[in-house]
XYZ file of C-alpha atoms in Angstrom:
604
model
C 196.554 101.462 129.884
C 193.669 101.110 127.208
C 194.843 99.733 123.851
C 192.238 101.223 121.372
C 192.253 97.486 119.296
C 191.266 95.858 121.846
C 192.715 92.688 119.915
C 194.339 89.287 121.506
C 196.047 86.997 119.696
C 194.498 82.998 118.883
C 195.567 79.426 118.117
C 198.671 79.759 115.931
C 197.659 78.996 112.140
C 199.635 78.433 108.870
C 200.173 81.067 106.195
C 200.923 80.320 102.293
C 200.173 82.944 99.429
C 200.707 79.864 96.818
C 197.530 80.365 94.766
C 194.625 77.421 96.198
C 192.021 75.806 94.087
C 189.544 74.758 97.515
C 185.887 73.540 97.161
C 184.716 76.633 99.630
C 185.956 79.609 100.483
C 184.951 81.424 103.485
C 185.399 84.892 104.076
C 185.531 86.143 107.693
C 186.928 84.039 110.792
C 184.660 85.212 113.314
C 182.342 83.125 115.396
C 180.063 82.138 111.881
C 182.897 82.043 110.024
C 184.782 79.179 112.469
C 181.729 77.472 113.216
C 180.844 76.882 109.183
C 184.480 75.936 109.179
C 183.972 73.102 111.470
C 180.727 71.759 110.439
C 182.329 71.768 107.329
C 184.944 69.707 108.833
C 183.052 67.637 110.083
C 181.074 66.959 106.511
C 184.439 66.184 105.222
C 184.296 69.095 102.854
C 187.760 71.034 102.509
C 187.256 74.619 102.985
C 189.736 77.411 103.683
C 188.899 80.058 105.761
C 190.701 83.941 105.753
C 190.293 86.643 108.183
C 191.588 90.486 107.746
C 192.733 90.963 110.976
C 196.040 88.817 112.613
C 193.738 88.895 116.346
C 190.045 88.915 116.954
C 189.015 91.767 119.176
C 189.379 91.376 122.833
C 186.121 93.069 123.836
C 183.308 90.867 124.706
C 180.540 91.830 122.147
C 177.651 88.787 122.121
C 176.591 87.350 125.791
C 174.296 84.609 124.681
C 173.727 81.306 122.972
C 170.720 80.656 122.994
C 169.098 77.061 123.203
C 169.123 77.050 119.687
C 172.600 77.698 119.362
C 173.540 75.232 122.162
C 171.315 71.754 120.454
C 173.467 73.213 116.967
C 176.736 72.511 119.346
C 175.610 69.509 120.770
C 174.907 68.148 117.150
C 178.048 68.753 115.432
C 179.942 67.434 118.452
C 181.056 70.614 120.269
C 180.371 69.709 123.701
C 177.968 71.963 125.263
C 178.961 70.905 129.193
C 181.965 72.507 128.843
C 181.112 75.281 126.616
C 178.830 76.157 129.972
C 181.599 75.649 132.377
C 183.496 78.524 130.108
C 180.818 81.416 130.391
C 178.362 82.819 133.351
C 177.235 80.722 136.233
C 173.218 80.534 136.069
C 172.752 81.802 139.647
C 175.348 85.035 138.115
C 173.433 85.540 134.860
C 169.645 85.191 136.287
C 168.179 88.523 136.401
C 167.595 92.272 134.590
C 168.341 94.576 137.342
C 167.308 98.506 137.012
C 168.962 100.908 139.225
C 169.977 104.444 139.221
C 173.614 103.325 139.357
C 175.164 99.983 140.133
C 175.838 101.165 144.304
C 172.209 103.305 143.727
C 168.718 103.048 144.158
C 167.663 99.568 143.038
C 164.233 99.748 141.101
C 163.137 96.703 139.345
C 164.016 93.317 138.500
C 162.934 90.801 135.528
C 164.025 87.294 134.833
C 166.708 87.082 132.108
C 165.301 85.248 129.502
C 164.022 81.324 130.563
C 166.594 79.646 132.834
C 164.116 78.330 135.122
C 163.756 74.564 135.453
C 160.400 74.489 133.706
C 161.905 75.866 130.297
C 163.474 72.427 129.884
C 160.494 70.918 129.079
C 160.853 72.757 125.802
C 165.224 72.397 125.087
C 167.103 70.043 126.561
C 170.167 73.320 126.434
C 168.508 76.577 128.329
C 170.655 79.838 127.190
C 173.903 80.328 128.375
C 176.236 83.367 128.829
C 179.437 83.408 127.733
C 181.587 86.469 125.981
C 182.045 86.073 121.977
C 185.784 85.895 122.317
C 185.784 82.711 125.061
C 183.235 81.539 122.806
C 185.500 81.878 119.045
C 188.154 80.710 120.825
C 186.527 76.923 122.065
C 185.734 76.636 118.408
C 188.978 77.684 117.087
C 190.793 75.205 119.277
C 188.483 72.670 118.156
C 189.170 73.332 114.258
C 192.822 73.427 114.841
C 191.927 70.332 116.814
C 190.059 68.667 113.853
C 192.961 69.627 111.502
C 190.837 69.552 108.307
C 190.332 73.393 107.603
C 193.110 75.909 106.522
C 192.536 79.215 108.332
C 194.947 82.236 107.683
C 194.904 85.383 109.247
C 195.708 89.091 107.908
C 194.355 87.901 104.591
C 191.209 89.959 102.985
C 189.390 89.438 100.538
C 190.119 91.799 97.483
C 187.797 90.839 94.390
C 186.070 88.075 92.654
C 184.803 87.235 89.354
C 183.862 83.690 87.172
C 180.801 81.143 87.849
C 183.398 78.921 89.682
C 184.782 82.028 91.984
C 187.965 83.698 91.379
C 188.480 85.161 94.688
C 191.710 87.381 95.232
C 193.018 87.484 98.434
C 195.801 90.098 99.741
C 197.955 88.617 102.731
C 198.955 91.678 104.336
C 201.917 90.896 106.402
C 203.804 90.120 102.747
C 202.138 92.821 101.102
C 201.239 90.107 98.220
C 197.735 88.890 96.593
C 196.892 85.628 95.619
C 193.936 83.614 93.874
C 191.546 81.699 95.404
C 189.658 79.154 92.998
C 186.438 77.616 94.341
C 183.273 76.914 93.768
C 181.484 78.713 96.581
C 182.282 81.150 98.842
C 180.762 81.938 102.087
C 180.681 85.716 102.921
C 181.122 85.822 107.086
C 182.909 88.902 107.246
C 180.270 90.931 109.301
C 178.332 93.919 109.167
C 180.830 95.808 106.496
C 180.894 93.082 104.510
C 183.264 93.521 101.706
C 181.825 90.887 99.727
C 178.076 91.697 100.234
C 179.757 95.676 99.298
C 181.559 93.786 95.761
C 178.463 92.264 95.317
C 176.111 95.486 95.346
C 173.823 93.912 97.764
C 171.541 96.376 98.825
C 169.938 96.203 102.290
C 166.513 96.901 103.935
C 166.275 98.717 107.016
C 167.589 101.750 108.580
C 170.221 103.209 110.991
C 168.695 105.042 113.835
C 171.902 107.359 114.087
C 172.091 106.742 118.064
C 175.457 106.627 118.301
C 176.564 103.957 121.467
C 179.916 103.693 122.984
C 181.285 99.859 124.251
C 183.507 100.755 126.880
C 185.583 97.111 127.768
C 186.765 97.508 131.445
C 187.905 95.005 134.480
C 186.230 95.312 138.060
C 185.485 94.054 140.864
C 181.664 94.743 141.344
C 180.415 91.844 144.193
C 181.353 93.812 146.898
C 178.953 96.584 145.464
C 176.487 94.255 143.807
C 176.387 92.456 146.827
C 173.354 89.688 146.451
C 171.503 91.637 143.809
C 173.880 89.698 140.839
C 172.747 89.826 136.970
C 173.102 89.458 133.750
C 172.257 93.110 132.576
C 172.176 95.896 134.743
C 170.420 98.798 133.308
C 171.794 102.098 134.675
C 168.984 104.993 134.473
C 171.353 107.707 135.381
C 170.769 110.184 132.677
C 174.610 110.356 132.890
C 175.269 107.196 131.503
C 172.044 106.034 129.810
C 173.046 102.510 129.048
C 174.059 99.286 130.280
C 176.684 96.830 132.002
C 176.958 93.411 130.853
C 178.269 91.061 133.894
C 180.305 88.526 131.749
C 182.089 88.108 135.038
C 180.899 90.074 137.805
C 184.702 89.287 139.348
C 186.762 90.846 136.692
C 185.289 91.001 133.217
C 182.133 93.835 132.219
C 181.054 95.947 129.323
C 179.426 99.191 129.578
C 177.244 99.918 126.560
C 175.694 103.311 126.706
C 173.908 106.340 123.988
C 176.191 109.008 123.510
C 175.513 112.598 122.247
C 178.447 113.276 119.236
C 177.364 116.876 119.395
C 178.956 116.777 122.770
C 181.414 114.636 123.189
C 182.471 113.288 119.611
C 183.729 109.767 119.055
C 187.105 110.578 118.570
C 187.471 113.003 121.424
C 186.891 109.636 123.595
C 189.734 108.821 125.830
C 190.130 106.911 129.193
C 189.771 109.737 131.565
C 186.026 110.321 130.317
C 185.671 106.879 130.221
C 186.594 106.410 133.422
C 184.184 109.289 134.406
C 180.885 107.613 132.672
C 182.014 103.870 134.402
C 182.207 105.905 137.529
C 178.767 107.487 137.099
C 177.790 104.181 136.614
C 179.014 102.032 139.335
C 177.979 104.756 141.769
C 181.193 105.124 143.688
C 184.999 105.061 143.129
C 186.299 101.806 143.139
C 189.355 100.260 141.265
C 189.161 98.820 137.671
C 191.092 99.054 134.200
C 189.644 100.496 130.839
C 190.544 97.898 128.365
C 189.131 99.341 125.226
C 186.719 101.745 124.015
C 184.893 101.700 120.424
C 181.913 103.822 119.032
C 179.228 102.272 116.610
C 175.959 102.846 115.516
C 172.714 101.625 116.463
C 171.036 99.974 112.979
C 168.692 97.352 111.500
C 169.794 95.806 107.789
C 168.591 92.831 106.042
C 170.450 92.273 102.882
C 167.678 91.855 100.427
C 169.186 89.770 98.736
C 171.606 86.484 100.732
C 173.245 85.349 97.334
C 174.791 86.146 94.107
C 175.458 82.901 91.994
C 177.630 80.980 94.122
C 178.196 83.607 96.654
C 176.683 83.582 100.062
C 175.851 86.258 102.801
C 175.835 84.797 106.363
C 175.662 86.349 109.967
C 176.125 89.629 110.327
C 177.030 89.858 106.413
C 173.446 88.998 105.722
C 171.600 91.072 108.578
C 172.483 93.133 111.139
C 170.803 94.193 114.377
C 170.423 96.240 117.822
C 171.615 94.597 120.470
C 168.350 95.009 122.159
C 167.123 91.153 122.267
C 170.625 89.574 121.917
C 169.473 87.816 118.120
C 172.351 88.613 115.844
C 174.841 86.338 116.802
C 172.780 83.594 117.502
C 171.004 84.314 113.950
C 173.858 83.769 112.471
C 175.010 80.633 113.584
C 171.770 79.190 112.793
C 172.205 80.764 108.990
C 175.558 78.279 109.490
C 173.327 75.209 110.408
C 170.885 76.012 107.208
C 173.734 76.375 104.842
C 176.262 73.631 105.821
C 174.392 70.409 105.114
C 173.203 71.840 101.388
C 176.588 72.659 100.859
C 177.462 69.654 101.753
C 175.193 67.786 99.625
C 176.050 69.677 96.552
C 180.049 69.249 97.247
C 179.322 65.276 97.781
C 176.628 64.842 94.768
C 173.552 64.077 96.976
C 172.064 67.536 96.434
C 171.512 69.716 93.422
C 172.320 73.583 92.891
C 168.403 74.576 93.644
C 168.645 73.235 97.275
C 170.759 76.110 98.058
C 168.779 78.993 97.265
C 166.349 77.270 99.903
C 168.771 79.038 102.156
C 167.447 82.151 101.584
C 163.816 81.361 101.930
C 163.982 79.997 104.984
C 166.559 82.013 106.573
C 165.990 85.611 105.214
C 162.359 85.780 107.204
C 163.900 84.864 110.615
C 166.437 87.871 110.082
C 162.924 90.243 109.245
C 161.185 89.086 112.303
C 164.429 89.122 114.581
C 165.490 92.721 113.275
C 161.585 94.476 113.942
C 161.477 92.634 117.431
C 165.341 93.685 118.223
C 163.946 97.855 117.166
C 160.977 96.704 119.173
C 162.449 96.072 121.805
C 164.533 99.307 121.464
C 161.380 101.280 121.422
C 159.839 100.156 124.750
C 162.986 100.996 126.238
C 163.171 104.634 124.937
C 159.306 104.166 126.111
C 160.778 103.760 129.839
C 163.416 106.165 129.795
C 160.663 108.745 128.727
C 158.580 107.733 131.563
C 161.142 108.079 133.857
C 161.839 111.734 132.631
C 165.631 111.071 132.009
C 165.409 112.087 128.337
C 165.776 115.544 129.421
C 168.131 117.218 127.391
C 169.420 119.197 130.374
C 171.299 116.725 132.890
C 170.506 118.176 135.795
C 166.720 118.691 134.900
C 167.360 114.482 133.639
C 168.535 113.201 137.261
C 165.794 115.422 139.274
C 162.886 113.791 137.198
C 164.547 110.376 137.608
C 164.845 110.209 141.025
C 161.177 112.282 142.046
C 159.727 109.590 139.753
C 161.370 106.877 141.737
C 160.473 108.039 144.652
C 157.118 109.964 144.481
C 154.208 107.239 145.559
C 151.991 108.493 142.777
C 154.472 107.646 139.959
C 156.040 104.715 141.445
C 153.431 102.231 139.440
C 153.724 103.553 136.304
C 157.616 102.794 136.684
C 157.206 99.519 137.486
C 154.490 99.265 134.870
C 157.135 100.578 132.486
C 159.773 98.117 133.826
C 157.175 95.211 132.974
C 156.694 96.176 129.765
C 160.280 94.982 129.150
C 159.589 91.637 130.199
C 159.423 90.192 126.413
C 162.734 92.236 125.593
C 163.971 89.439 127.899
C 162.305 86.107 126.863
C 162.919 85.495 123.372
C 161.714 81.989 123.518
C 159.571 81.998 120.646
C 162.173 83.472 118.402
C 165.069 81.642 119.614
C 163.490 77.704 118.995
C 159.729 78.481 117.286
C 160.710 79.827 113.746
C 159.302 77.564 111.191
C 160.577 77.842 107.844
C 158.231 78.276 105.225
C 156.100 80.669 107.626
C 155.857 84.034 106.857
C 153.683 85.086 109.702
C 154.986 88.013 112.311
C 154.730 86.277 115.862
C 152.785 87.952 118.030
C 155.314 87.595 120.951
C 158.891 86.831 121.481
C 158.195 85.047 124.582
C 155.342 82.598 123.993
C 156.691 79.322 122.213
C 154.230 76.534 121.630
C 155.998 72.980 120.031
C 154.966 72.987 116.273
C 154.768 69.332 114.771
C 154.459 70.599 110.652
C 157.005 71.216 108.069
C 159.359 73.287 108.119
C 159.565 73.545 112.211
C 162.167 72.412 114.325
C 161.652 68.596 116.044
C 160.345 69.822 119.512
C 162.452 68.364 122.259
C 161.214 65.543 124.716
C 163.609 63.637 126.899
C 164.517 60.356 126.583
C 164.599 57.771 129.082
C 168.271 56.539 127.810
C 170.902 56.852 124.665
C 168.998 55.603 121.776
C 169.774 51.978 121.343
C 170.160 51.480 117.410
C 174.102 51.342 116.285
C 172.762 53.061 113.114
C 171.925 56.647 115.026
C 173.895 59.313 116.318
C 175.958 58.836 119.913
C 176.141 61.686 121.916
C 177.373 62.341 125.574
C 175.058 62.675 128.679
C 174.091 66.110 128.746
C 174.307 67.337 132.376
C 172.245 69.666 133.779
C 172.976 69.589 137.374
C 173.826 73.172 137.141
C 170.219 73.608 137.936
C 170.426 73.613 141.331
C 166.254 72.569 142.178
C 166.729 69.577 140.451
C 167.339 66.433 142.335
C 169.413 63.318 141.349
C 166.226 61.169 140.529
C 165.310 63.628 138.104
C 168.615 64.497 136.534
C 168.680 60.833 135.471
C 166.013 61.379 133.017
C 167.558 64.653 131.647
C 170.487 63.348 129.555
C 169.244 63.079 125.868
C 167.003 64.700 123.778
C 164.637 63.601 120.535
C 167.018 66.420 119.029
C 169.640 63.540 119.744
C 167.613 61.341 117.482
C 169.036 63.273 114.346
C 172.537 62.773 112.809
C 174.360 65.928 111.239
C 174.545 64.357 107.873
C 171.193 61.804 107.398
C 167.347 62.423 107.249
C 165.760 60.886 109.896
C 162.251 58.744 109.790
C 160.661 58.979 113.177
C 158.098 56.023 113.785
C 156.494 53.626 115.881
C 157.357 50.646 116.787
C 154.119 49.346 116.132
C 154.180 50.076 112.178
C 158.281 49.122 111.887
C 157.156 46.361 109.635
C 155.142 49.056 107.404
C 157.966 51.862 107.555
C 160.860 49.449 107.271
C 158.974 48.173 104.124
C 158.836 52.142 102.171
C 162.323 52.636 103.732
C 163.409 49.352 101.434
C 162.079 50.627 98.776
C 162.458 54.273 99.004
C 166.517 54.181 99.050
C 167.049 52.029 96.205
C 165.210 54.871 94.320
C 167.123 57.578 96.125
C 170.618 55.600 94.620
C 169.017 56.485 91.770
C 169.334 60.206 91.785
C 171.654 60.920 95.094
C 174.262 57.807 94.830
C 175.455 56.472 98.068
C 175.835 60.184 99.912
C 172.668 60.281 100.690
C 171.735 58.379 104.264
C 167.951 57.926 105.816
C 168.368 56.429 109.518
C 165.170 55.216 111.071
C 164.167 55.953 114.500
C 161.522 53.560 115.838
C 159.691 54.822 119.253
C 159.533 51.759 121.512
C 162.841 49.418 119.702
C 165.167 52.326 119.065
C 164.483 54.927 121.328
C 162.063 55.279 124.776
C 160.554 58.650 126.057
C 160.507 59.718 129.857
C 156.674 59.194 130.704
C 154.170 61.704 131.348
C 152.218 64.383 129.655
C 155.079 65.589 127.835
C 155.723 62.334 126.231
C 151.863 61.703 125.045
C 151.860 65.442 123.555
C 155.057 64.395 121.250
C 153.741 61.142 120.676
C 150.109 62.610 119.426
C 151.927 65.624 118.018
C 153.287 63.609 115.413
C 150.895 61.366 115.177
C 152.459 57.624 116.013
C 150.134 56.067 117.238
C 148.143 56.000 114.131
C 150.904 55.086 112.271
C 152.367 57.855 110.985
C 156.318 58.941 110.403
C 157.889 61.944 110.607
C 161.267 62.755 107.955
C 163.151 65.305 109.548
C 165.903 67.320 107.380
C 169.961 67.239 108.683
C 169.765 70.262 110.285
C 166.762 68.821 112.518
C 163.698 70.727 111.101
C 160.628 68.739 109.541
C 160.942 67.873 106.084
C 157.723 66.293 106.065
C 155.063 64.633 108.119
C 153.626 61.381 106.537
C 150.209 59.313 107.198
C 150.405 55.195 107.460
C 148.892 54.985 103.693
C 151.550 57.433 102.348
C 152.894 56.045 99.091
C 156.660 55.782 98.646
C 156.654 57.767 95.206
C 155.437 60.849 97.503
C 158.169 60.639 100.024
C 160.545 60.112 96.713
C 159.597 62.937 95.808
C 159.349 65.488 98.568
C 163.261 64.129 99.013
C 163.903 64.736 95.628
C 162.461 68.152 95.190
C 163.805 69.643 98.598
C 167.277 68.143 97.141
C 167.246 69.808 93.928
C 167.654 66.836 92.552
């Protein structure tokens, strides 16, 4: 059986064409579109989301979260310990293996991405594996949970017009339209976005006409995987030219792989040749099911631009890329985090229109630099494939050079030299928690990620020795790490809470020390009468005092985030809701600059 949808059903959801007059509209109920949803939710601003299709697809696409992603979770309350019970085990999901097929020649190994210990020195989440569906799903329970948003399936968005948007919707089980009044909408409905199409958004980039084939299928593969378990396996058979993602290595794979549509055209496609490439590409006949099969094409977009009026591109609407890096996804929820507290603060009157189109400025870069590493990375492997001869447009020819070059002594180096040139396809550290908004710089790698203590950078992570102790900051659960296996009890104890933790979804955060509370207390007393002024009560400033409110685990890590921000000599640190540095302040700062850096980042 292989039902070409590939579609299961969700969480059961209400349906009403009644015309709605809703504060936000969101178009698309994929993962960006149900996570905006429920931060949303959790603002206390109604929204309503619709999604064209009655079931999401079936077919793992996305693998990762990515630390990022994970201290996002962990903020708006979507508990991250069992969001990494759901996906890949980290002993499972380790390593990049390359072989000639999965029961073939085994050639090289590289880490996948940073899930050794030492990375938590830098995120208190390391990535995590877990299919796109298992992931949409844990957030639309939770939304159907929090029983604030309306979400209705097999309605699309049809056309929109007016300042405050006019959206019409069709709801295409009764074959009816109806209008949608709001004052934004939120365009999450993916790569073909209708709305960024309505809009005539034009995009930057280009499609690289590879055409790839995601073939869905259900094995088995320990018994032929035996110890050598991964993430990715990268098959060089000139046969198959791709790769398997081990969501489960038990029962639950993809098989991406480059196609030639000269030969064997998309819609010529049916199980028996898939069957025949997932054969190639195990390496022996063994039993599985082909689930689903669906063509696409390899391309890099930006939108150039991420708004119209009160219209909004996000995720995949806004950019699109290879799946070489594993960014887009993860990209996109963090376009979510960006845009939800300035919605917010417009919808609840402590933040003006112009705070919004800071959502493209600091978001639109971060989709340039993840899009040329993501082709990048796409390059380097073509680079490999070429130096393994497998590019060969004659198969035969293909598989003779790949497995001489394997196995001659005096090309075996330059194989593995090509294999190690993929190590920064596979540690995207920088990218995933070192963007800093405002910078327009091009990193020089993915991989190197050094804490950044200006504006505009996300609060680097130290642990805490315990739960911060003020009533007036956020309260999260222990976050437990015992899944990594070399760490002992002792030092598990000190790995529960972050400085991230320090940061409430919906408040600006001071950051101090204890030793100037009297000083920062004093501008705090005065700043937010000022603030009434100009935000009313909406807007909240908690203060975080090192040594009364909050202790770090000692060592060098704690005296490099203490002198990073500069505490000890009496400086503060106001970090934005969605935990990147507004602002870093010296002891003699005056309150009418803080006023207004608040006020101007506010639009207010």
């Amino acid at each position: 059986m292989a039902p070409r949808s590939g579609r299961e059903s969700d969480p059961d959801t209400t349906s009403s064409t009644n015309d709605v007059d809703i504060p936000i509209l969101i178009v698309g109920g994929g993962p960006t579109g149900f996570f905006l949803g429920h931060m949303l939710s959790q603002f206390g601003v109604k929204c309503l989301v619709i999604e064209r299709y009655p079931t999401r697809l079936a077919a793992p696409k996305a693998h990762a979260l990515s630390p990022r992603t994970l201290e996002i979770c962990r903020q708006f309350d979507l508990d991250v310990n069992e969001v990494r019970r759901l996906g890949s085990q980290r002993d499972d999901a380790y390593w990049v293996n390359f072989v000639t097929s999965l029961a073939g020649y085994y050639v090289g190994s590289l880490p996948y991405e940073r899930m050794d210990m030492e990375v938590l020195e830098h995120t208190s989440t390391m990535i995590h594996n877990i299919p796109q569906p298992t992931f949409e799903q844990f957030v639309a329970k939770r939304l159907a949970r929090d029983g604030v948003v309306d979400i209705r399936r097999n309605h699309s968005f049809s056309e929109q017009h007016d300042d405050r948007v006019t959206t019409l919707v069709e709801d295409r089980d009764a074959k009816k339209t109806y209008e949608v009044c709001s004052r934004h909408v939120i365009a999450c409905d993916g790569a073909k976005s209708r709305v960024r199409e309505t809009l005539e958004i034009e995009s930057e980039g280009e499609s690289t006409y590879d055409t790839m084939m995601t073939i869905h299928f259900n094995a088995d593969l320990r018994p032929i995987i035996n110890k050598q378990v991964g993430m990715l396996h990268w098959i060089m058979d000139p046969e198959v030219s791709g790769f398997i993602i081990g969501y489960d290595l038990s029962g639950n794979q993809v098989l991406i792989c480059n196609f030639d549509p000269n030969k064997h055209p998309a819609e010529s496609w049916d199980e028996q040749h898939c069957r025949k490439i997932l054969t190639a590409a195990i390496g022996c006949s063994i039993p599985f099911d082909v689930l689903s099969w669906r063509p696409w094409v390899l391309s890099r977009k930006v939108a150039k631009r991420y708004s119209v009026g009160n219209v909004f591109l996000v995720g995949d609407a806004a950019h699109s890329f290879p799946p070489t890096g594993g960014l887009g996804l993860n990209c996109g929820l963090a376009d979510v985090h960006n845009i939800a507290y300035k919605l917010a603060a417009i919808h609840q009157k402590w933040g003006g229109p112009s705070l919004l189109a800071t959502y493209e400025s600091d978001r639109r870069q971060v989709a340039l630099v993840y899009s040329q590493q993501s082709i990048k990375n796409g390059q380097q492997i073509f680079g490999l494939l070429k130096t393994l001869g497998t590019t060969d447009n004659d198969l035969e020819s293909a598989k003779r050079n790949l497995f001489q070059r394997i196995s001659d002594p005096n090309s075996i180096p330059d194989v593995l030299k090509g294999i190690e040139g993929q190590r920064e396809h596979f540690d995207n550290l920088g990218l995933h928690i070192g963007y800093v908004y405002g910078d327009t710089e091009i990193p020089t790698s993915a991989s190197l990620f050094v804490p950044s203590y200006r504006a505009g950078a996300r609060l680097p992570h130290a642990w805490l020795s315990s739960a911060p102790s003020s009533a007036k900051l956020p309260k999260f659960p222990p976050i437990d790490c015992s899944y990594v296996n070399e760490l002992d009890a002792s030092a598990l104890a000190y790995k529960q809470f972050s400085t991230l933790d320090l940061c409430a979804f919906d408040a600006f955060t001071l950051i101090f020390s204890t030793a100037f509370t009297t000083h920062w207390s004093s501008v705090l007393s005065e700043l937010r009468p000022n603030l009434l002024k100009s935000a009313g009560n909406g807007l909240k400033i908690n203060a975080a005092a090192l040594g009364e409110d909050f202790e770090l685990v000692t060592g060098a890590r704690r005296n490099e985030w203490v002198m990073g921000l500069q505490l000890e000599r009496g400086a503060a640190v106001l970090v934005r809701p969605d935990q990147h540095i507004l602002n870093c302040y010296g002891v003699n700062t005056q309150v009418g600059e803080i006023l207004k850096g608040l006020v101007t980042h506010l639009g207010l």
